[in-house]
Tab-separated table of C-alpha atoms in Angstrom:
chain	number	residue	atom	x	y	z
A	1	ALA	CA	176.491	19.899	107.906
A	2	GLN	CA	178.997	18.224	110.246
A	3	LEU	CA	177.991	14.990	109.231
A	4	ALA	CA	178.252	15.590	105.522
A	5	ALA	CA	181.727	16.948	106.055
A	6	LEU	CA	182.927	13.951	107.992
A	7	LEU	CA	181.542	11.588	105.217
A	8	ALA	CA	183.182	13.349	102.217
A	9	GLU	CA	185.511	15.960	103.155
A	10	GLY	CA	189.339	14.856	103.304
A	11	LYS	CA	190.999	11.645	102.423
A	12	LYS	CA	190.167	9.932	105.620
A	13	SER	CA	186.563	10.318	105.180
A	14	SER	CA	184.630	7.031	104.376
A	15	LEU	CA	183.179	8.041	100.856
A	16	TYR	CA	186.734	9.318	99.714
A	17	ALA	CA	188.514	6.258	101.407
A	18	VAL	CA	186.130	3.890	99.626
A	19	ILE	CA	185.120	5.352	96.198
A	20	VAL	CA	188.425	7.407	95.399
A	21	ASP	CA	191.066	5.655	96.744
A	22	GLU	CA	190.114	2.031	97.070
A	23	GLU	CA	187.658	1.555	94.248
A	24	LYS	CA	188.893	4.431	91.916
A	25	LEU	CA	185.424	4.965	90.548
A	26	ALA	CA	185.712	8.594	90.397
A	27	PRO	CA	188.298	11.433	91.304
A	28	SER	CA	186.268	13.294	93.921
A	29	VAL	CA	183.078	12.915	96.217
A	30	ASP	CA	181.117	15.504	97.640
A	31	ALA	CA	178.145	15.584	100.351
A	32	TYR	CA	176.223	18.637	101.525
A	33	THR	CA	172.955	19.702	103.064
A	34	GLU	CA	170.346	22.142	101.872
A	35	GLY	CA	168.222	23.322	104.476
A	36	GLY	CA	164.854	25.170	104.376
A	37	GLU	CA	162.106	26.626	106.052
A	38	LEU	CA	159.901	23.213	106.076
A	39	ALA	CA	162.202	20.327	105.015
A	40	GLY	CA	165.842	19.789	104.070
A	41	LYS	CA	167.987	17.740	101.886
A	42	PHE	CA	170.995	15.613	102.600
A	43	ASN	CA	172.953	15.263	99.222
A	44	ILE	CA	175.863	12.622	97.915
A	45	TRP	CA	177.122	13.694	94.614
A	46	ILE	CA	179.521	11.335	92.786
A	47	GLU	CA	180.800	12.056	89.181
A	48	GLY	CA	182.331	8.881	88.216
A	49	PHE	CA	185.244	8.354	85.594
A	50	GLU	CA	184.325	7.683	81.823
A	51	ARG	CA	182.553	4.248	81.538
A	52	VAL	CA	182.022	3.565	85.166
A	53	ASN	CA	178.638	1.990	85.623
A	54	LEU	CA	176.506	3.870	88.436
A	55	ASN	CA	175.739	0.336	90.116
A	56	ARG	CA	179.286	0.134	91.344
A	57	VAL	CA	178.893	3.702	92.877
A	58	ASP	CA	175.759	3.088	94.247
A	59	LEU	CA	177.456	-0.180	95.726
A	60	ALA	CA	180.762	1.769	97.085
A	61	ILE	CA	178.427	4.352	98.793
A	62	GLN	CA	176.483	2.013	100.655
A	63	THR	CA	180.020	0.265	101.850
A	64	ALA	CA	181.207	3.694	102.494
A	65	LEU	CA	178.230	4.348	104.865
A	66	ASP	CA	178.643	0.924	106.510
A	67	HIS	CA	182.602	1.810	107.219
A	68	PHE	CA	181.497	5.273	109.031
A	69	GLU	CA	178.790	3.403	110.963
A	70	GLN	CA	181.346	0.701	112.152
A	71	GLU	CA	184.555	2.778	112.164
A	72	GLY	CA	183.171	6.230	113.191
A	73	PHE	CA	185.473	9.166	113.756
A	74	THR	CA	187.618	10.807	116.107
A	75	GLU	CA	187.052	14.307	117.889
A	76	ALA	CA	189.840	15.930	116.240
A	77	ASP	CA	187.982	14.985	112.889
A	78	LEU	CA	184.803	16.712	114.227
A	79	ASP	CA	186.975	19.720	115.433
A	80	ARG	CA	188.683	19.618	111.737
A	81	VAL	CA	185.157	19.906	110.137
A	82	LYS	CA	183.754	22.533	112.505
A	83	ALA	CA	186.981	24.755	112.390
A	84	VAL	CA	186.368	24.932	108.479
A	85	ARG	CA	182.808	26.068	108.811
A	86	GLU	CA	183.809	28.520	111.436
A	87	THR	CA	186.536	29.959	108.912
A	88	ALA	CA	183.973	29.995	106.471
A	89	PHE	CA	181.271	31.869	108.594
A	90	TYR	CA	184.078	34.631	109.240
A	91	ASP	CA	185.778	34.785	105.907
A	92	GLY	CA	184.378	32.794	103.472
A	93	TYR	CA	182.085	33.497	100.131
A	94	ASN	CA	179.755	35.853	101.182
A	95	SER	CA	180.761	36.108	104.799
A	96	ILE	CA	180.401	38.831	107.669
A	97	SER	CA	183.822	40.067	106.778
A	98	SER	CA	182.483	41.997	103.945
A	99	VAL	CA	179.973	44.953	104.322
A	100	LEU	CA	177.597	43.181	101.752
A	101	GLY	CA	178.077	39.897	103.569
A	102	LYS	CA	176.745	41.321	106.806
A	103	ALA	CA	174.061	42.975	105.226
A	104	PHE	CA	172.836	39.663	103.471
A	105	ALA	CA	173.478	37.813	106.823
A	106	LEU	CA	171.241	40.239	109.154
A	107	ALA	CA	168.651	40.419	106.775
A	108	GLU	CA	168.532	36.511	106.418
A	109	TYR	CA	168.633	36.006	110.182
A	110	ASN	CA	165.857	38.683	110.715
A	111	ILE	CA	163.570	36.923	108.101
A	112	PHE	CA	164.311	33.386	109.221
A	113	ALA	CA	165.169	33.565	112.636
A	114	GLY	CA	162.954	36.305	113.879
A	115	SER	CA	166.177	38.437	115.127
A	116	PRO	CA	169.618	39.786	113.177
A	117	GLY	CA	171.336	39.026	116.240
A	118	TYR	CA	170.820	35.295	115.976
A	119	LEU	CA	174.081	35.752	113.856
A	120	SER	CA	175.943	34.940	117.087
A	121	GLU	CA	173.913	32.175	117.965
A	122	ASP	CA	174.057	30.307	115.025
A	123	ILE	CA	177.775	30.150	114.672
A	124	THR	CA	177.831	28.912	118.530
A	125	ARG	CA	175.130	26.328	117.646
A	126	VAL	CA	177.758	24.993	115.109
A	127	LEU	CA	180.664	24.905	117.215
A	128	SER	CA	178.977	22.916	119.785
A	129	VAL	CA	177.826	20.358	117.897
A	130	THR	CA	179.108	17.035	119.783
A	131	ALA	CA	179.958	13.560	118.465
A	132	ALA	CA	176.665	12.551	119.906
A	133	ASP	CA	174.782	14.800	117.803
A	134	VAL	CA	176.359	13.797	114.567
A	135	ILE	CA	175.782	9.888	115.215
A	136	ARG	CA	172.046	10.756	116.422
A	137	VAL	CA	171.503	12.447	112.859
A	138	HIS	CA	173.000	9.909	110.936
A	139	GLU	CA	170.708	7.351	112.641
A	140	ARG	CA	167.891	9.357	112.478
A	141	TYR	CA	168.020	11.125	108.820
A	142	ILE	CA	170.425	8.714	107.286
A	143	ARG	CA	170.876	5.276	107.925
A	144	ASP	CA	168.347	2.863	106.283
A	145	ARG	CA	166.264	5.932	105.142
A	146	HIS	CA	164.271	5.988	101.726
A	147	PHE	CA	166.226	8.269	99.175
A	148	VAL	CA	165.939	9.480	95.502
A	149	ALA	CA	168.844	8.528	93.448
A	150	THR	CA	169.246	10.127	89.735
A	151	SER	CA	171.644	8.584	86.990
A	152	PHE	CA	173.458	11.078	84.515
A	153	VAL	CA	174.993	9.056	81.777
A	154	PRO	CA	175.647	9.853	78.053
A	155	ALA	CA	173.593	9.655	75.449
A	156	GLY	CA	173.112	5.925	74.072
A	157	ASP	CA	174.291	4.743	77.413
A	158	ALA	CA	171.585	3.937	79.485
A	159	ALA	CA	173.139	0.435	80.612
A	160	LEU	CA	175.458	2.716	83.071
A	161	ALA	CA	172.538	4.238	84.862
A	162	LEU	CA	171.133	2.416	88.209
A	163	ALA	CA	169.400	-0.775	87.762
A	164	ASP	CA	165.413	-0.240	87.576
A	165	SER	CA	166.038	3.446	86.817
A	166	VAL	CA	162.892	5.219	85.112
A	167	ARG	CA	163.741	7.359	82.376
A	168	ALA	CA	162.957	11.120	82.706
A	169	GLU	CA	161.197	13.010	80.426
A	170	VAL	CA	162.715	16.520	80.306
A	171	VAL	CA	161.118	19.075	78.133
A	172	GLU	CA	163.835	21.334	75.959
A	173	GLU	CA	162.886	24.603	74.371
A	174	PRO	CA	163.438	24.532	70.867
A	175	ILE	CA	166.289	26.928	69.755
A	176	ILE	CA	165.154	28.855	66.242
A	177	THR	CA	167.539	30.827	64.584
A	178	GLY	CA	166.470	34.443	63.800
A	179	ARG	CA	164.061	34.844	66.308
A	180	GLU	CA	166.399	36.473	68.634
A	181	ALA	CA	164.840	40.105	67.931
A	182	GLU	CA	161.369	39.165	68.420
A	183	LEU	CA	161.994	37.378	71.833
A	184	ALA	CA	164.027	40.222	73.370
A	185	THR	CA	161.592	42.463	72.815
A	186	THR	CA	159.506	43.228	76.025
A	187	PRO	CA	155.630	44.218	75.103
A	188	GLU	CA	154.652	47.722	76.697
A	189	ARG	CA	152.910	47.605	79.974
A	190	ASN	CA	150.954	49.902	81.664
A	191	VAL	CA	152.194	49.818	85.505
A	192	ALA	CA	151.389	52.302	87.683
A	193	LYS	CA	154.331	54.037	89.490
A	194	THR	CA	154.813	53.764	93.258
A	195	PRO	CA	154.520	57.030	94.568
A	196	SER	CA	157.407	58.947	95.846
A	197	THR	CA	158.350	62.101	97.949
A	198	PHE	CA	160.920	63.026	95.324
A	199	ASP	CA	161.278	63.009	91.333
A	200	ARG	CA	163.229	60.077	90.791
A	201	SER	CA	163.772	60.971	87.276
A	202	VAL	CA	166.235	63.898	88.813
A	203	GLU	CA	169.761	62.647	89.465
A	204	PRO	CA	170.894	63.287	92.750
A	205	PRO	CA	173.760	65.901	93.327
A	206	PHE	CA	177.275	64.041	94.115
A	207	GLY	CA	178.209	64.158	98.161
A	208	PRO	CA	181.618	64.806	99.521
A	209	THR	CA	184.497	62.820	98.095
A	210	PRO	CA	184.790	59.806	99.955
A	211	SER	CA	188.383	59.417	101.583
A	212	LEU	CA	190.237	56.189	102.147
A	213	THR	CA	192.451	55.353	105.192
A	214	VAL	CA	194.982	52.795	104.257
A	215	PRO	CA	196.004	50.380	106.768
A	216	GLU	CA	199.394	50.406	108.351
A	217	ILE	CA	201.536	47.669	107.224
A	218	TRP	CA	204.197	46.297	109.250
A	219	THR	CA	207.239	44.318	108.282
A	220	GLY	CA	209.385	41.987	109.985
A	221	THR	CA	212.073	39.165	108.947
A	222	LEU	CA	212.068	35.680	110.380
A	223	ALA	CA	215.188	33.993	111.592
A	224	ASN	CA	215.553	32.108	108.239
A	225	GLY	CA	215.725	35.126	106.271
A	226	VAL	CA	211.845	35.192	104.645
A	227	GLU	CA	210.549	39.007	104.488
A	228	VAL	CA	206.835	39.536	106.280
A	229	TYR	CA	204.720	42.068	105.626
A	230	GLY	CA	201.216	42.232	107.191
A	231	ILE	CA	198.295	44.111	108.056
A	232	GLU	CA	196.361	43.885	111.377
A	233	HIS	CA	192.553	43.896	111.574
A	234	ASN	CA	190.715	42.795	114.449
A	235	GLU	CA	186.981	42.927	113.316
A	236	VAL	CA	187.123	38.835	112.927
A	237	PRO	CA	188.731	36.321	114.354
A	238	VAL	CA	190.911	35.049	111.301
A	239	VAL	CA	194.207	34.897	110.416
A	240	ARG	CA	195.233	34.849	106.794
A	241	PHE	CA	198.652	34.260	105.370
A	242	THR	CA	200.306	33.907	101.663
A	243	ILE	CA	203.633	32.424	100.940
A	244	ARG	CA	205.049	33.608	97.856
A	245	LEU	CA	208.415	31.898	96.316
A	246	ARG	CA	209.941	33.399	93.067
A	247	GLY	CA	209.045	30.700	90.541
A	248	GLY	CA	206.156	30.305	88.305
A	249	LEU	CA	206.329	30.103	84.404
A	250	LEU	CA	209.351	32.392	84.084
A	251	LEU	CA	211.336	29.936	85.803
A	252	ASP	CA	210.561	26.518	84.387
A	253	ASP	CA	212.739	24.594	82.618
A	254	PRO	CA	211.883	25.188	78.670
A	255	SER	CA	211.894	21.727	77.981
A	256	LYS	CA	209.443	20.813	81.120
A	257	VAL	CA	206.992	23.609	80.622
A	258	GLY	CA	203.753	23.210	83.009
A	259	VAL	CA	205.702	22.366	86.198
A	260	ALA	CA	204.837	25.290	87.947
A	261	HIS	CA	201.348	24.262	87.178
A	262	LEU	CA	201.472	20.908	88.660
A	263	VAL	CA	203.321	22.161	91.789
A	264	ALA	CA	201.239	25.407	92.569
A	265	HIS	CA	199.157	28.359	91.296
A	266	HIS	CA	201.279	30.645	89.711
A	267	HIS	CA	201.195	34.303	88.835
A	268	LEU	CA	202.567	34.916	85.232
A	269	LEU	CA	203.040	38.538	85.133
A	270	ASP	CA	205.591	38.472	88.172
A	271	GLY	CA	206.909	35.230	88.379
A	272	HIS	CA	205.867	34.507	91.889
A	273	THR	CA	204.239	31.059	93.110
A	274	ASN	CA	201.345	31.473	95.483
A	275	LEU	CA	201.472	28.405	97.565
A	276	ALA	CA	199.046	28.963	99.977
A	277	THR	CA	196.271	31.144	101.567
A	278	LEU	CA	195.164	29.567	104.709
A	279	SER	CA	192.865	30.880	107.185
C-alpha cells in the first residue's frame, strides 16, 4: 500500500508528475493494492482525457516507473503516506472509531489472522514499514514483471486502445420491456426453518428507553479573535478540526455566481464555508 501511495498520491508522486503535470494525459492517477488470502493485485488506474491514445498513457506509466526507480523517495514522503493510512485506520471509512467499524475489524482479524487482537499488531506493521521494504517490494513485484493491461475506449474508437490488444467479449443480459413482474416473482420453496429456543414470530417487548450522554463542549477564543468550540474524546488518537468562514453562495457576487464552488465546499443553508476537515 505504501508503494502504491508513493507512486500515485500527491503532486510529487512519479505517476502524477509525469502523466498529469508533464504529459497532461489525464486529470488524475490512482494506484492501489488488493490483498487476498492466496494472492494480491497491484493496480494502476488512469482515465485519460477525451481522444487520448492509451499507448501514450502506457509509455508515460513506464516513464514514471523509471523515474521512481531512479529518483526514489524521501523519508518524509514515506512518513506522509504512513500518516494517511494511520489516520484512515483510526478515523476513516469503516474505521475503528465507530461501533460498526470495530465489529467488522475484530471479526475480520479473527477470521483471517486467527485473533481479533491482531488489530493492534496490524497498525504497528503498517507504521514500521521502512524505505528498504518499499524498494524490496517494488523490485520483487513491479519491476520488469508481467502484467495484464485492459483498455476501455468509446464504441467505434478501438484505435485508441493499447496496441496488440485482444477484444474482450462481454455478455450483456437483454433488457426486455414488460417482464418486470415476472422477474420480480420469487418461486415458492420449501425450506426447513432453523430450530429456535423461542418463537421468532412474536415481537419481543421493548427494553428500557436508551439514554444519551451529550459530551461537554468547551469554548475558547484565539489571539486573532476566532471563536473555538471543541469536544474531547480520547478513544482514538485523532484530532479533527473544521474551519468555517461566513461566505458561500449567499455572499457570491451575483455577476460571478459559482465562485464559492471553486474555492471551497459550501453550505447553502447557513451561508458558511467549510474550508477543511483534517485529521
